[in-house]
Amino acid sequence: MKITGPLVEMLARNKLFAQKYQSPPPLMEMIKGMRASGAGVVVLSCSDPRLNPYQVLGIDPTLKATMIRNAGGRAFDAIRTMAVLQTIGAPGTIVVMHHTDCGMTHFHDSAIKTALLEIAPEAKASIETAKFGEITGSIEDSVREDIALIRASPLIKKTTQIVGLKYDIHSGVLTQVDENKSEL
Ligand SMILES: [Zn+2]
């Protein structure tokens, strides 16, 4: 298949990237240190192209974080990845970062289901029973809900530090979400 669109330019840029690329340490070497120190940080955030978690958190070669991204930064379809990462790098910290003006606050499950039913009417039964991660209340509440879900998972170590953050996409400001306070 002939590639068209912005990916053409992206692939051209990769050629330049690869020319200056410095190979990282082998995985098995890197995780030895991570496992011993518990210094690993996993960041769950949204797929939104306006949100660049590397920039938001100042990630550079002196800081490392493992990224999980999905629509809304929702925990229910990130638990598998978190569980796997835990067996590899034993991260001491999991961050749940949701953001203002998120697509999941604008497109709720009912609208997503309607759109998907048009694409795949034959999958009606599975579409109608699926959860798509809508955010109907505040960002703080969706962060709290996801922290609770991660804490409730038997696959996540109870000693893991789990931190909720709200990212204001207009100001760039990150605010810690108080896990125990509810606005309800
Ligand atoms: Zn989003």
PDB file of C-alpha atoms and ligand atoms in Angstrom:
ATOM      1  CA  MET A   1       0.000   0.000   0.000  1.00  0.00           C
ATOM      2  CA  LYS A   2       1.326   3.432  -0.922  1.00  0.00           C
ATOM      3  CA  ILE A   3       1.626   5.632   2.144  1.00  0.00           C
ATOM      4  CA  THR A   4      -0.004   9.069   1.926  1.00  0.00           C
ATOM      5  CA  GLY A   5      -0.649  11.961   4.302  1.00  0.00           C
ATOM      6  CA  PRO A   6       1.516  13.322   7.138  1.00  0.00           C
ATOM      7  CA  LEU A   7       3.064   9.891   7.751  1.00  0.00           C
ATOM      8  CA  VAL A   8       5.196  10.440   4.628  1.00  0.00           C
ATOM      9  CA  GLU A   9       6.907  13.381   6.333  1.00  0.00           C
ATOM     10  CA  MET A  10       7.120  11.505   9.642  1.00  0.00           C
ATOM     11  CA  LEU A  11       8.993   8.659   7.982  1.00  0.00           C
ATOM     12  CA  ALA A  12      11.347  11.111   6.309  1.00  0.00           C
ATOM     13  CA  ARG A  13      12.038  12.712   9.686  1.00  0.00           C
ATOM     14  CA  ASN A  14      12.791   9.302  11.149  1.00  0.00           C
ATOM     15  CA  LYS A  15      15.708   8.986   8.738  1.00  0.00           C
ATOM     16  CA  LEU A  16      17.258  12.105  10.293  1.00  0.00           C
ATOM     17  CA  PHE A  17      16.381  10.876  13.788  1.00  0.00           C
ATOM     18  CA  ALA A  18      18.091   7.540  13.194  1.00  0.00           C
ATOM     19  CA  GLN A  19      21.280   9.236  11.972  1.00  0.00           C
ATOM     20  CA  LYS A  20      21.833  10.845  15.379  1.00  0.00           C
ATOM     21  CA  TYR A  21      20.308   8.083  17.453  1.00  0.00           C
ATOM     22  CA  GLN A  22      22.115   6.814  20.520  1.00  0.00           C
ATOM     23  CA  SER A  23      21.229   3.299  21.505  1.00  0.00           C
ATOM     24  CA  PRO A  24      19.783   2.928  25.055  1.00  0.00           C
ATOM     25  CA  PRO A  25      21.073   0.293  27.500  1.00  0.00           C
ATOM     26  CA  PRO A  26      19.712  -3.231  27.004  1.00  0.00           C
ATOM     27  CA  LEU A  27      16.372  -3.779  28.736  1.00  0.00           C
ATOM     28  CA  MET A  28      17.573  -6.522  31.059  1.00  0.00           C
ATOM     29  CA  GLU A  29      20.396  -4.295  32.277  1.00  0.00           C
ATOM     30  CA  MET A  30      18.119  -1.296  32.824  1.00  0.00           C
ATOM     31  CA  ILE A  31      15.442  -3.152  34.764  1.00  0.00           C
ATOM     32  CA  LYS A  32      17.956  -4.613  37.206  1.00  0.00           C
ATOM     33  CA  GLY A  33      18.457  -1.164  38.692  1.00  0.00           C
ATOM     34  CA  MET A  34      14.795  -0.231  38.412  1.00  0.00           C
ATOM     35  CA  ARG A  35      13.628  -3.338  40.206  1.00  0.00           C
ATOM     36  CA  ALA A  36      16.097  -2.809  43.024  1.00  0.00           C
ATOM     37  CA  SER A  37      15.173   0.837  43.611  1.00  0.00           C
ATOM     38  CA  GLY A  38      11.426   0.866  42.819  1.00  0.00           C
ATOM     39  CA  ALA A  39      12.178   4.082  40.943  1.00  0.00           C
ATOM     40  CA  GLY A  40      10.025   3.159  37.966  1.00  0.00           C
ATOM     41  CA  VAL A  41       7.167   5.529  37.196  1.00  0.00           C
ATOM     42  CA  VAL A  42       4.213   4.542  35.020  1.00  0.00           C
ATOM     43  CA  VAL A  43       2.125   7.398  33.648  1.00  0.00           C
ATOM     44  CA  LEU A  44      -1.378   6.696  32.384  1.00  0.00           C
ATOM     45  CA  SER A  45      -2.693   9.566  30.287  1.00  0.00           C
ATOM     46  CA  CYS A  46      -4.926  10.374  27.345  1.00  0.00           C
ATOM     47  CA  SER A  47      -4.171   9.807  23.650  1.00  0.00           C
ATOM     48  CA  ASP A  48      -5.022  13.450  22.908  1.00  0.00           C
ATOM     49  CA  PRO A  49      -2.325  14.865  20.573  1.00  0.00           C
ATOM     50  CA  ARG A  50      -2.371  18.180  22.484  1.00  0.00           C
ATOM     51  CA  LEU A  51      -1.144  16.432  25.608  1.00  0.00           C
ATOM     52  CA  ASN A  52       2.535  15.520  25.489  1.00  0.00           C
ATOM     53  CA  PRO A  53       3.265  13.776  28.796  1.00  0.00           C
ATOM     54  CA  TYR A  54       7.025  13.861  28.155  1.00  0.00           C
ATOM     55  CA  GLN A  55       6.921  17.652  27.965  1.00  0.00           C
ATOM     56  CA  VAL A  56       4.324  18.073  30.718  1.00  0.00           C
ATOM     57  CA  LEU A  57       6.536  16.144  33.151  1.00  0.00           C
ATOM     58  CA  GLY A  58       9.901  17.365  31.883  1.00  0.00           C
ATOM     59  CA  ILE A  59      11.044  13.909  30.868  1.00  0.00           C
ATOM     60  CA  ASP A  60      14.595  14.046  29.521  1.00  0.00           C
ATOM     61  CA  PRO A  61      17.495  11.580  29.600  1.00  0.00           C
ATOM     62  CA  THR A  62      17.853  12.141  33.366  1.00  0.00           C
ATOM     63  CA  LEU A  63      14.270  11.099  34.103  1.00  0.00           C
ATOM     64  CA  LYS A  64      12.462   8.049  32.886  1.00  0.00           C
ATOM     65  CA  ALA A  65       8.789   7.196  32.800  1.00  0.00           C
ATOM     66  CA  THR A  66       6.854   4.425  31.136  1.00  0.00           C
ATOM     67  CA  MET A  67       3.839   5.719  29.241  1.00  0.00           C
ATOM     68  CA  ILE A  68       0.412   4.199  28.821  1.00  0.00           C
ATOM     69  CA  ARG A  69      -2.010   6.203  26.735  1.00  0.00           C
ATOM     70  CA  ASN A  70      -5.599   5.530  25.738  1.00  0.00           C
ATOM     71  CA  ALA A  71      -8.794   7.471  25.115  1.00  0.00           C
ATOM     72  CA  GLY A  72      -9.318   9.452  28.315  1.00  0.00           C
ATOM     73  CA  GLY A  73      -6.389   7.876  30.153  1.00  0.00           C
ATOM     74  CA  ARG A  74      -8.861   5.416  31.640  1.00  0.00           C
ATOM     75  CA  ALA A  75      -7.690   2.664  33.986  1.00  0.00           C
ATOM     76  CA  PHE A  76     -10.002  -0.140  32.924  1.00  0.00           C
ATOM     77  CA  ASP A  77      -8.207  -0.755  29.662  1.00  0.00           C
ATOM     78  CA  ALA A  78      -4.766  -0.016  31.114  1.00  0.00           C
ATOM     79  CA  ILE A  79      -4.710  -2.577  33.923  1.00  0.00           C
ATOM     80  CA  ARG A  80      -3.326  -5.323  31.683  1.00  0.00           C
ATOM     81  CA  THR A  81      -0.383  -3.124  30.729  1.00  0.00           C
ATOM     82  CA  MET A  82       0.157  -2.010  34.341  1.00  0.00           C
ATOM     83  CA  ALA A  83       0.152  -5.609  35.506  1.00  0.00           C
ATOM     84  CA  VAL A  84       2.684  -6.599  32.853  1.00  0.00           C
ATOM     85  CA  LEU A  85       4.927  -3.622  33.622  1.00  0.00           C
ATOM     86  CA  GLN A  86       4.853  -4.523  37.269  1.00  0.00           C
ATOM     87  CA  THR A  87       6.321  -7.933  36.550  1.00  0.00           C
ATOM     88  CA  ILE A  88       9.061  -6.393  34.381  1.00  0.00           C
ATOM     89  CA  GLY A  89      10.219  -3.166  36.018  1.00  0.00           C
ATOM     90  CA  ALA A  90       8.489  -3.257  39.425  1.00  0.00           C
ATOM     91  CA  PRO A  91       7.487   0.442  39.274  1.00  0.00           C
ATOM     92  CA  GLY A  92       7.014   2.111  42.649  1.00  0.00           C
ATOM     93  CA  THR A  93       4.700   4.805  41.312  1.00  0.00           C
ATOM     94  CA  ILE A  94       1.651   4.853  39.054  1.00  0.00           C
ATOM     95  CA  VAL A  95       0.303   8.211  37.899  1.00  0.00           C
ATOM     96  CA  VAL A  96      -3.236   8.707  36.584  1.00  0.00           C
ATOM     97  CA  MET A  97      -3.368  11.929  34.572  1.00  0.00           C
ATOM     98  CA  HIS A  98      -6.661  13.119  33.079  1.00  0.00           C
ATOM     99  CA  HIS A  99      -7.079  16.484  31.397  1.00  0.00           C
ATOM    100  CA  THR A 100      -9.571  19.269  30.859  1.00  0.00           C
ATOM    101  CA  ASP A 101     -11.395  19.545  27.506  1.00  0.00           C
ATOM    102  CA  CYS A 102     -10.901  15.779  27.050  1.00  0.00           C
ATOM    103  CA  GLY A 103     -12.653  14.056  24.164  1.00  0.00           C
ATOM    104  CA  MET A 104     -14.220  11.638  26.637  1.00  0.00           C
ATOM    105  CA  THR A 105     -16.027  14.562  28.287  1.00  0.00           C
ATOM    106  CA  HIS A 106     -17.498  15.595  24.921  1.00  0.00           C
ATOM    107  CA  PHE A 107     -18.166  12.195  23.329  1.00  0.00           C
ATOM    108  CA  HIS A 108     -20.050   9.974  25.713  1.00  0.00           C
ATOM    109  CA  ASP A 109     -20.506   6.226  25.384  1.00  0.00           C
ATOM    110  CA  SER A 110     -23.953   6.571  23.776  1.00  0.00           C
ATOM    111  CA  ALA A 111     -22.548   8.715  20.939  1.00  0.00           C
ATOM    112  CA  ILE A 112     -19.559   6.400  20.477  1.00  0.00           C
ATOM    113  CA  LYS A 113     -21.858   3.386  20.353  1.00  0.00           C
ATOM    114  CA  THR A 114     -24.087   5.044  17.736  1.00  0.00           C
ATOM    115  CA  ALA A 115     -21.045   5.826  15.575  1.00  0.00           C
ATOM    116  CA  LEU A 116     -19.611   2.323  15.967  1.00  0.00           C
ATOM    117  CA  LEU A 117     -22.953   0.704  15.135  1.00  0.00           C
ATOM    118  CA  GLU A 118     -22.844   2.497  11.792  1.00  0.00           C
ATOM    119  CA  ILE A 119     -19.377   1.141  11.094  1.00  0.00           C
ATOM    120  CA  ALA A 120     -20.046  -2.363  12.390  1.00  0.00           C
ATOM    121  CA  PRO A 121     -23.763  -3.167  12.683  1.00  0.00           C
ATOM    122  CA  GLU A 122     -22.888  -6.875  12.869  1.00  0.00           C
ATOM    123  CA  ALA A 123     -21.083  -6.240  16.172  1.00  0.00           C
ATOM    124  CA  LYS A 124     -24.212  -4.764  17.801  1.00  0.00           C
ATOM    125  CA  ALA A 125     -24.252  -7.064  20.821  1.00  0.00           C
ATOM    126  CA  SER A 126     -20.650  -6.430  21.829  1.00  0.00           C
ATOM    127  CA  ILE A 127     -20.838  -2.689  21.118  1.00  0.00           C
ATOM    128  CA  GLU A 128     -23.953  -2.229  23.225  1.00  0.00           C
ATOM    129  CA  THR A 129     -22.524  -3.973  26.260  1.00  0.00           C
ATOM    130  CA  ALA A 130     -19.055  -2.378  26.032  1.00  0.00           C
ATOM    131  CA  LYS A 131     -17.713   0.509  28.109  1.00  0.00           C
ATOM    132  CA  PHE A 132     -15.861   3.186  26.187  1.00  0.00           C
ATOM    133  CA  GLY A 133     -14.577   5.323  29.046  1.00  0.00           C
ATOM    134  CA  GLU A 134     -16.875   8.351  28.981  1.00  0.00           C
ATOM    135  CA  ILE A 135     -16.244  11.088  31.545  1.00  0.00           C
ATOM    136  CA  THR A 136     -19.605  12.495  32.619  1.00  0.00           C
ATOM    137  CA  GLY A 137     -18.632  14.214  35.875  1.00  0.00           C
ATOM    138  CA  SER A 138     -15.590  16.263  36.837  1.00  0.00           C
ATOM    139  CA  ILE A 139     -12.032  15.389  35.848  1.00  0.00           C
ATOM    140  CA  GLU A 140     -11.251  15.030  39.565  1.00  0.00           C
ATOM    141  CA  ASP A 141     -13.968  12.403  39.894  1.00  0.00           C
ATOM    142  CA  SER A 142     -12.779  10.431  36.861  1.00  0.00           C
ATOM    143  CA  VAL A 143      -9.242  10.443  38.294  1.00  0.00           C
ATOM    144  CA  ARG A 144     -10.574   9.236  41.674  1.00  0.00           C
ATOM    145  CA  GLU A 145     -12.613   6.518  40.015  1.00  0.00           C
ATOM    146  CA  ASP A 146      -9.544   5.247  38.173  1.00  0.00           C
ATOM    147  CA  ILE A 147      -7.301   5.349  41.255  1.00  0.00           C
ATOM    148  CA  ALA A 148      -9.924   3.278  43.084  1.00  0.00           C
ATOM    149  CA  LEU A 149     -10.039   0.803  40.199  1.00  0.00           C
ATOM    150  CA  ILE A 150      -6.248   0.387  40.203  1.00  0.00           C
ATOM    151  CA  ARG A 151      -6.168   0.012  43.984  1.00  0.00           C
ATOM    152  CA  ALA A 152      -8.891  -2.627  43.780  1.00  0.00           C
ATOM    153  CA  SER A 153      -6.982  -4.685  41.226  1.00  0.00           C
ATOM    154  CA  PRO A 154      -5.376  -7.774  42.759  1.00  0.00           C
ATOM    155  CA  LEU A 155      -2.663  -7.502  40.081  1.00  0.00           C
ATOM    156  CA  ILE A 156      -1.307  -4.188  41.408  1.00  0.00           C
ATOM    157  CA  LYS A 157       0.960  -4.313  44.444  1.00  0.00           C
ATOM    158  CA  LYS A 158      -0.567  -2.645  47.493  1.00  0.00           C
ATOM    159  CA  THR A 159       2.723  -0.847  48.197  1.00  0.00           C
ATOM    160  CA  THR A 160       2.560   1.060  44.878  1.00  0.00           C
ATOM    161  CA  GLN A 161       2.276   4.820  45.246  1.00  0.00           C
ATOM    162  CA  ILE A 162      -0.729   5.838  43.124  1.00  0.00           C
ATOM    163  CA  VAL A 163      -1.048   9.529  42.369  1.00  0.00           C
ATOM    164  CA  GLY A 164      -3.886  11.308  40.561  1.00  0.00           C
ATOM    165  CA  LEU A 165      -3.247  14.435  38.523  1.00  0.00           C
ATOM    166  CA  LYS A 166      -5.465  16.828  36.647  1.00  0.00           C
ATOM    167  CA  TYR A 167      -3.845  18.554  33.684  1.00  0.00           C
ATOM    168  CA  ASP A 168      -5.252  21.882  32.577  1.00  0.00           C
ATOM    169  CA  ILE A 169      -4.708  21.822  28.831  1.00  0.00           C
ATOM    170  CA  HIS A 170      -5.144  25.591  28.516  1.00  0.00           C
ATOM    171  CA  SER A 171      -2.644  26.641  31.201  1.00  0.00           C
ATOM    172  CA  GLY A 172      -0.306  23.632  31.295  1.00  0.00           C
ATOM    173  CA  VAL A 173      -0.817  23.419  35.069  1.00  0.00           C
ATOM    174  CA  LEU A 174      -0.862  20.037  36.803  1.00  0.00           C
ATOM    175  CA  THR A 175      -2.825  19.739  40.040  1.00  0.00           C
ATOM    176  CA  GLN A 176      -2.793  16.762  42.362  1.00  0.00           C
ATOM    177  CA  VAL A 177      -6.254  15.287  42.865  1.00  0.00           C
ATOM    178  CA  ASP A 178      -7.133  14.618  46.476  1.00  0.00           C
ATOM    179  CA  GLU A 179      -8.061  10.995  46.375  1.00  0.00           C
ATOM    180  CA  ASN A 180     -10.403  11.045  49.329  1.00  0.00           C
ATOM    181  CA  LYS A 181     -12.381  14.166  48.610  1.00  0.00           C
ATOM    182  CA  SER A 182     -15.493  13.849  46.510  1.00  0.00           C
ATOM    183  CA  GLU A 183     -17.381  16.737  44.985  1.00  0.00           C
ATOM    184  CA  LEU A 184     -20.589  14.772  45.044  1.00  0.00           C
TER     185      LEU A 184
HETATM  186 ZN    ZN B   1      -8.389  13.336  26.472  1.00  0.00          ZN
END
